[in-house]
Amino acid sequence: MTKVTYQLADGVALITVDHPPVNALGQVVRQGLWDAVARFGRDDTAQAAVIIGAGRLFIGGADITEFGKPPVAPFLPDVINAIAACTKPVIAAIHGTALGGGLEVALGAHYRIATRTARLGLPEVTLGVIPGAGGTQRMPRLVGLDAALTLMTTGKPVSGTQAQAMGFVDELAGDDLRADALAYAARLIAEGAGPRAVTDLPFPAADADLIAAWRQRLTRTAKGQVAPLAVLDAVVAGIERPFDQALAEERRLFLSMLDTPQRSGMMHAFFAERAVAKPPEILGIASRPLDRAGVIGGGTMGAGIATAMVLSGLHVTLVERDAAAAARAGETIARNLASAVKRGTLTETARDAILSDALVTVVGHDALSDADLVVEAVFEDMDAKTEVFRALDRVCKPGAVLATNTSYLDVNRIAQATGRPADVIGLHFFSPAHVMKLLEIVVADATATDVTATAFALAKKLGKIGVRAGVCDGFIGNRILSHYRTAVDHMVLDGASPYAVDRALVDFGFAMGPYQVSDLAGLDIGYMTRQRKAADAHPRDRASVFADALYHAGWLGQKAGHGYYIYDADSPKGRPDDAVTAIIETSRADLGLSSRDFTAAEILRRTMAAMVNAAANVVADGIAQRPSDVDVVFVSGYGFPRHRGGPLHYADTVGLDTILTDIREFAAIDDHFWTPAPLLEQLVADGRNFASLNR
Ligand code: 3H9
């Protein structure tokens, strides 16, 4: 099938890229563009050309499934140079998205027209590479160094309107892009406008100080990622060398990025996020209607869930116990929306419309009688939850989806409190729920397939990443977290400082270390979890006595100004505290433990071994359907560095035999905690890896 078509319309060659789903620039499309451009050159009846995308978007970028394979001609930089070298005007007509190589094609054209809502960006760094088809050389010429570096090192796209204001889109189109682009071409022809290559513009000058400042900033913000710094290297080549040589340097840097583990990790995360949205059981299953939602409980979590819902266009009724609590919930949601207005992601008019038309906060479950879906977000107590579900069973219409936001309770038991367990599902949001991307969709024994499909449709509507999980204490994320948190507490009992643990994991790329996370969540949360699990504790379990001591001292973390760290005006992000170190030393002494040093490498090995071992059990038990689902949970909800792909992709890169050898070595001292997961042993015995289980 032809992926690029050539048609003549009123003296204009209309070159259409038609390669669903995202018009990616695979070899066939590159060849098609190459041939179309050559034909345009030969076609005396065509005075200008318009390059446009068929379907929902312009061009989604290079075909990333080709990364890691030997490149096949024609190469994208050559195709784009051929477009730029046309002696008659070429116009790129952009709708939907123009990303990466797609935007680079547009930058190779002489003129650009875009719809206002189009998304234009150079997101290559988010895949561990850099723009490799002239983006680093053309974008700075159009928008200046700072704006170009910001676009390319954050990877964040901008709208058509913003792109015009920045200077890399010439015209904005109305509803009919094709017609507007052809009219623009006719106007250019009538005005006698010629081809206008971006490379005719000078590359912006920069002194050494500016580049040094950028390098310093990127070294800090890139957190170990190499691609943002390689973007800067390519830009420096543009400052110092003529276009051809700088383009060659960009290509060299791009190709060198293809071989990095970071590229492989980020691409794994990209494809894992797409795979996770399609659990086999819901393929072809229609979701139930999803327009009116209910939320029960207006605390931080309930209000966050309601905020996410109204922002996505749902009508929400939030139910609280009394009028004062309902009013407080309304205020929290209004505050959340005000922050969205401040960030520029919501207009004031849209905010006002939400508050007047899309949200009600009330007392009494009866108000939920017409809800399509209700999410319960009351406190974590089985009796409280089952009481809510009995009430929902009474008031909700037949077919309504009844969801619990529990983070560990048995969803099967909650479902059994109703006469309609098939309608019940777990929706485990992460706090703050209107910000965090992850949503664990907990499918109980009796959950109907179309209820699961509705939960995935909700995740999509909310802009969240829904991951299917099975029922167990902690589901996917918190079950694994609980295990490796215990492993780090053991290291602290044995001599590591919590500050060294945090540093080792932040240096690895985690957004925060485990003790910083404890301070953020509140030390009461961990304390209550330990209390809850105490009844089932094994005599050989090692208690986190120092954590209990901090709790009893009232050092509950950031909210108390004091947890593992001290938070005050001088150190809003927290500073280590000798008093905490003293408490830990006392705890060790009370337990008669001797203390030893832990290197950063050993801290990392033990943490990762615990995480991978627990994750292997989660996969083997069917709590997660695939290893890559675990990776998505950790990258999107637990601050795991995206460029490492997720814990199980990382385990594959380290080698499962190495991880298993570590676990067996640690088990020589503590064979109660360090029991190798049978699945890990099996994979090593078979010479396989976790990737072999992704399907
Ligand atoms: C680049 O361009 C390098 C150049 O500078 C240099 C080259 C020399 N390739 O996300 P969706 C698949 S780097 C191949 O669900 P949406 C995707 O896996 C690239 N396949 O749709 C999925 O497959 P499946 C820079 C791709 O509407 C299907 O398409 N570009 C690619 O929600 C639908 O995807 C980017 O980083 C691709 N490039 O969102 C953009 N993209 O159905 C990456 C998608 O089998 N892509 N697929 O699961 C995106 O951000 C989104 O896909 C997009 C559409 C916004 C385009």
PDB file of N, CA and C in Angstrom, residues 268-311:
ATOM      1  N   HIS A 268      11.195   1.033  26.389  1.00  0.00           N
ATOM      2  CA  HIS A 268      10.447  -0.023  27.089  1.00  0.00           C
ATOM      3  C   HIS A 268       9.278   0.617  27.837  1.00  0.00           C
ATOM      4  N   ALA A 269       9.565   1.725  28.552  1.00  0.00           N
ATOM      5  CA  ALA A 269       8.493   2.395  29.317  1.00  0.00           C
ATOM      6  C   ALA A 269       7.393   2.870  28.362  1.00  0.00           C
ATOM      7  N   PHE A 270       7.765   3.403  27.208  1.00  0.00           N
ATOM      8  CA  PHE A 270       6.780   3.907  26.233  1.00  0.00           C
ATOM      9  C   PHE A 270       5.862   2.768  25.770  1.00  0.00           C
ATOM     10  N   PHE A 271       6.446   1.658  25.355  1.00  0.00           N
ATOM     11  CA  PHE A 271       5.611   0.560  24.840  1.00  0.00           C
ATOM     12  C   PHE A 271       4.864  -0.150  25.973  1.00  0.00           C
ATOM     13  N   ALA A 272       5.482  -0.211  27.161  1.00  0.00           N
ATOM     14  CA  ALA A 272       4.803  -0.847  28.302  1.00  0.00           C
ATOM     15  C   ALA A 272       3.544  -0.061  28.660  1.00  0.00           C
ATOM     16  N   GLU A 273       3.635   1.286  28.585  1.00  0.00           N
ATOM     17  CA  GLU A 273       2.461   2.106  28.903  1.00  0.00           C
ATOM     18  C   GLU A 273       1.333   1.883  27.903  1.00  0.00           C
ATOM     19  N   ARG A 274       1.697   1.606  26.667  1.00  0.00           N
ATOM     20  CA  ARG A 274       0.650   1.348  25.674  1.00  0.00           C
ATOM     21  C   ARG A 274       0.077  -0.063  25.842  1.00  0.00           C
ATOM     22  N   ALA A 275       0.931  -1.023  26.150  1.00  0.00           N
ATOM     23  CA  ALA A 275       0.459  -2.407  26.325  1.00  0.00           C
ATOM     24  C   ALA A 275      -0.464  -2.516  27.536  1.00  0.00           C
ATOM     25  N   VAL A 276      -0.144  -1.745  28.587  1.00  0.00           N
ATOM     26  CA  VAL A 276      -0.887  -1.894  29.836  1.00  0.00           C
ATOM     27  C   VAL A 276      -2.345  -1.452  29.664  1.00  0.00           C
ATOM     28  N   ALA A 277      -2.582  -0.577  28.690  1.00  0.00           N
ATOM     29  CA  ALA A 277      -3.946  -0.067  28.483  1.00  0.00           C
ATOM     30  C   ALA A 277      -4.832  -1.091  27.799  1.00  0.00           C
ATOM     31  N   LYS A 278      -4.239  -2.213  27.381  1.00  0.00           N
ATOM     32  CA  LYS A 278      -5.030  -3.191  26.620  1.00  0.00           C
ATOM     33  C   LYS A 278      -4.968  -4.580  27.234  1.00  0.00           C
ATOM     34  N   PRO A 279      -5.520  -4.771  28.428  1.00  0.00           N
ATOM     35  CA  PRO A 279      -5.526  -6.144  28.958  1.00  0.00           C
ATOM     36  C   PRO A 279      -6.407  -7.017  28.060  1.00  0.00           C
ATOM     37  N   PRO A 280      -5.961  -8.227  27.747  1.00  0.00           N
ATOM     38  CA  PRO A 280      -6.666  -9.059  26.774  1.00  0.00           C
ATOM     39  C   PRO A 280      -8.150  -9.234  27.097  1.00  0.00           C
ATOM     40  N   GLU A 281      -8.493  -9.301  28.402  1.00  0.00           N
ATOM     41  CA  GLU A 281      -9.888  -9.606  28.750  1.00  0.00           C
ATOM     42  C   GLU A 281     -10.882  -8.540  28.289  1.00  0.00           C
ATOM     43  N   ILE A 282     -10.415  -7.290  28.034  1.00  0.00           N
ATOM     44  CA  ILE A 282     -11.404  -6.257  27.677  1.00  0.00           C
ATOM     45  C   ILE A 282     -11.393  -5.925  26.185  1.00  0.00           C
ATOM     46  N   LEU A 283     -10.546  -6.620  25.417  1.00  0.00           N
ATOM     47  CA  LEU A 283     -10.500  -6.319  23.987  1.00  0.00           C
ATOM     48  C   LEU A 283     -11.866  -6.607  23.368  1.00  0.00           C
ATOM     49  N   GLY A 284     -12.423  -5.622  22.699  1.00  0.00           N
ATOM     50  CA  GLY A 284     -13.720  -5.791  22.050  1.00  0.00           C
ATOM     51  C   GLY A 284     -14.906  -5.668  22.997  1.00  0.00           C
ATOM     52  N   ILE A 285     -14.659  -5.408  24.285  1.00  0.00           N
ATOM     53  CA  ILE A 285     -15.774  -5.279  25.244  1.00  0.00           C
ATOM     54  C   ILE A 285     -16.135  -3.800  25.393  1.00  0.00           C
ATOM     55  N   ALA A 286     -17.421  -3.480  25.188  1.00  0.00           N
ATOM     56  CA  ALA A 286     -17.850  -2.085  25.295  1.00  0.00           C
ATOM     57  C   ALA A 286     -17.919  -1.691  26.762  1.00  0.00           C
ATOM     58  N   SER A 287     -17.534  -0.443  27.049  1.00  0.00           N
ATOM     59  CA  SER A 287     -17.628  -0.003  28.431  1.00  0.00           C
ATOM     60  C   SER A 287     -19.051   0.492  28.695  1.00  0.00           C
ATOM     61  N   ARG A 288     -19.404   0.601  29.954  1.00  0.00           N
ATOM     62  CA  ARG A 288     -20.729   1.121  30.322  1.00  0.00           C
ATOM     63  C   ARG A 288     -20.725   2.646  30.183  1.00  0.00           C
ATOM     64  N   PRO A 289     -21.915   3.277  30.190  1.00  0.00           N
ATOM     65  CA  PRO A 289     -21.957   4.740  30.058  1.00  0.00           C
ATOM     66  C   PRO A 289     -21.145   5.410  31.163  1.00  0.00           C
ATOM     67  N   LEU A 290     -20.563   6.546  30.854  1.00  0.00           N
ATOM     68  CA  LEU A 290     -19.682   7.213  31.807  1.00  0.00           C
ATOM     69  C   LEU A 290     -19.850   8.711  31.639  1.00  0.00           C
ATOM     70  N   ASP A 291     -20.838   9.251  32.349  1.00  0.00           N
ATOM     71  CA  ASP A 291     -21.073  10.690  32.226  1.00  0.00           C
ATOM     72  C   ASP A 291     -21.206  11.328  33.607  1.00  0.00           C
ATOM     73  N   ARG A 292     -22.026  10.680  34.448  1.00  0.00           N
ATOM     74  CA  ARG A 292     -22.250  11.236  35.786  1.00  0.00           C
ATOM     75  C   ARG A 292     -21.541  10.345  36.803  1.00  0.00           C
ATOM     76  N   ALA A 293     -20.687  10.973  37.617  1.00  0.00           N
ATOM     77  CA  ALA A 293     -19.920  10.199  38.590  1.00  0.00           C
ATOM     78  C   ALA A 293     -20.249  10.649  39.999  1.00  0.00           C
ATOM     79  N   GLY A 294     -20.030   9.766  40.946  1.00  0.00           N
ATOM     80  CA  GLY A 294     -20.180  10.120  42.351  1.00  0.00           C
ATOM     81  C   GLY A 294     -18.883   9.824  43.074  1.00  0.00           C
ATOM     82  N   VAL A 295     -18.596  10.605  44.115  1.00  0.00           N
ATOM     83  CA  VAL A 295     -17.436  10.334  44.965  1.00  0.00           C
ATOM     84  C   VAL A 295     -17.944  10.379  46.391  1.00  0.00           C
ATOM     85  N   ILE A 296     -17.566   9.380  47.190  1.00  0.00           N
ATOM     86  CA  ILE A 296     -17.974   9.400  48.596  1.00  0.00           C
ATOM     87  C   ILE A 296     -16.748   9.680  49.450  1.00  0.00           C
ATOM     88  N   GLY A 297     -16.793  10.762  50.186  1.00  0.00           N
ATOM     89  CA  GLY A 297     -15.653  11.158  51.010  1.00  0.00           C
ATOM     90  C   GLY A 297     -14.953  12.331  50.356  1.00  0.00           C
ATOM     91  N   GLY A 298     -14.823  13.430  51.095  1.00  0.00           N
ATOM     92  CA  GLY A 298     -14.242  14.645  50.511  1.00  0.00           C
ATOM     93  C   GLY A 298     -12.934  15.036  51.165  1.00  0.00           C
ATOM     94  N   GLY A 299     -12.186  14.046  51.710  1.00  0.00           N
ATOM     95  CA  GLY A 299     -10.845  14.333  52.228  1.00  0.00           C
ATOM     96  C   GLY A 299      -9.910  14.624  51.052  1.00  0.00           C
ATOM     97  N   THR A 300      -8.612  14.629  51.335  1.00  0.00           N
ATOM     98  CA  THR A 300      -7.638  14.938  50.275  1.00  0.00           C
ATOM     99  C   THR A 300      -7.839  14.019  49.085  1.00  0.00           C
ATOM    100  N   MET A 301      -8.036  12.723  49.367  1.00  0.00           N
ATOM    101  CA  MET A 301      -8.141  11.760  48.274  1.00  0.00           C
ATOM    102  C   MET A 301      -9.442  11.939  47.496  1.00  0.00           C
ATOM    103  N   GLY A 302     -10.570  11.979  48.223  1.00  0.00           N
ATOM    104  CA  GLY A 302     -11.860  12.109  47.537  1.00  0.00           C
ATOM    105  C   GLY A 302     -11.932  13.399  46.730  1.00  0.00           C
ATOM    106  N   ALA A 303     -11.461  14.499  47.332  1.00  0.00           N
ATOM    107  CA  ALA A 303     -11.503  15.787  46.626  1.00  0.00           C
ATOM    108  C   ALA A 303     -10.581  15.744  45.400  1.00  0.00           C
ATOM    109  N   GLY A 304      -9.443  15.068  45.535  1.00  0.00           N
ATOM    110  CA  GLY A 304      -8.521  14.948  44.389  1.00  0.00           C
ATOM    111  C   GLY A 304      -9.157  14.146  43.259  1.00  0.00           C
ATOM    112  N   ILE A 305      -9.846  13.054  43.632  1.00  0.00           N
ATOM    113  CA  ILE A 305     -10.510  12.227  42.615  1.00  0.00           C
ATOM    114  C   ILE A 305     -11.595  13.053  41.912  1.00  0.00           C
ATOM    115  N   ALA A 306     -12.390  13.781  42.724  1.00  0.00           N
ATOM    116  CA  ALA A 306     -13.450  14.610  42.136  1.00  0.00           C
ATOM    117  C   ALA A 306     -12.847  15.673  41.223  1.00  0.00           C
ATOM    118  N   THR A 307     -11.711  16.249  41.625  1.00  0.00           N
ATOM    119  CA  THR A 307     -11.050  17.265  40.781  1.00  0.00           C
ATOM    120  C   THR A 307     -10.656  16.660  39.440  1.00  0.00           C
ATOM    121  N   ALA A 308     -10.016  15.486  39.503  1.00  0.00           N
ATOM    122  CA  ALA A 308      -9.592  14.834  38.252  1.00  0.00           C
ATOM    123  C   ALA A 308     -10.808  14.590  37.357  1.00  0.00           C
ATOM    124  N   MET A 309     -11.910  14.196  37.984  1.00  0.00           N
ATOM    125  CA  MET A 309     -13.121  13.872  37.208  1.00  0.00           C
ATOM    126  C   MET A 309     -13.723  15.108  36.552  1.00  0.00           C
ATOM    127  N   VAL A 310     -13.892  16.186  37.311  1.00  0.00           N
ATOM    128  CA  VAL A 310     -14.515  17.370  36.699  1.00  0.00           C
ATOM    129  C   VAL A 310     -13.595  17.952  35.626  1.00  0.00           C
ATOM    130  N   LEU A 311     -12.285  17.849  35.844  1.00  0.00           N
ATOM    131  CA  LEU A 311     -11.353  18.366  34.829  1.00  0.00           C
ATOM    132  C   LEU A 311     -11.463  17.590  33.521  1.00  0.00           C
TER     133      LEU A 311
END
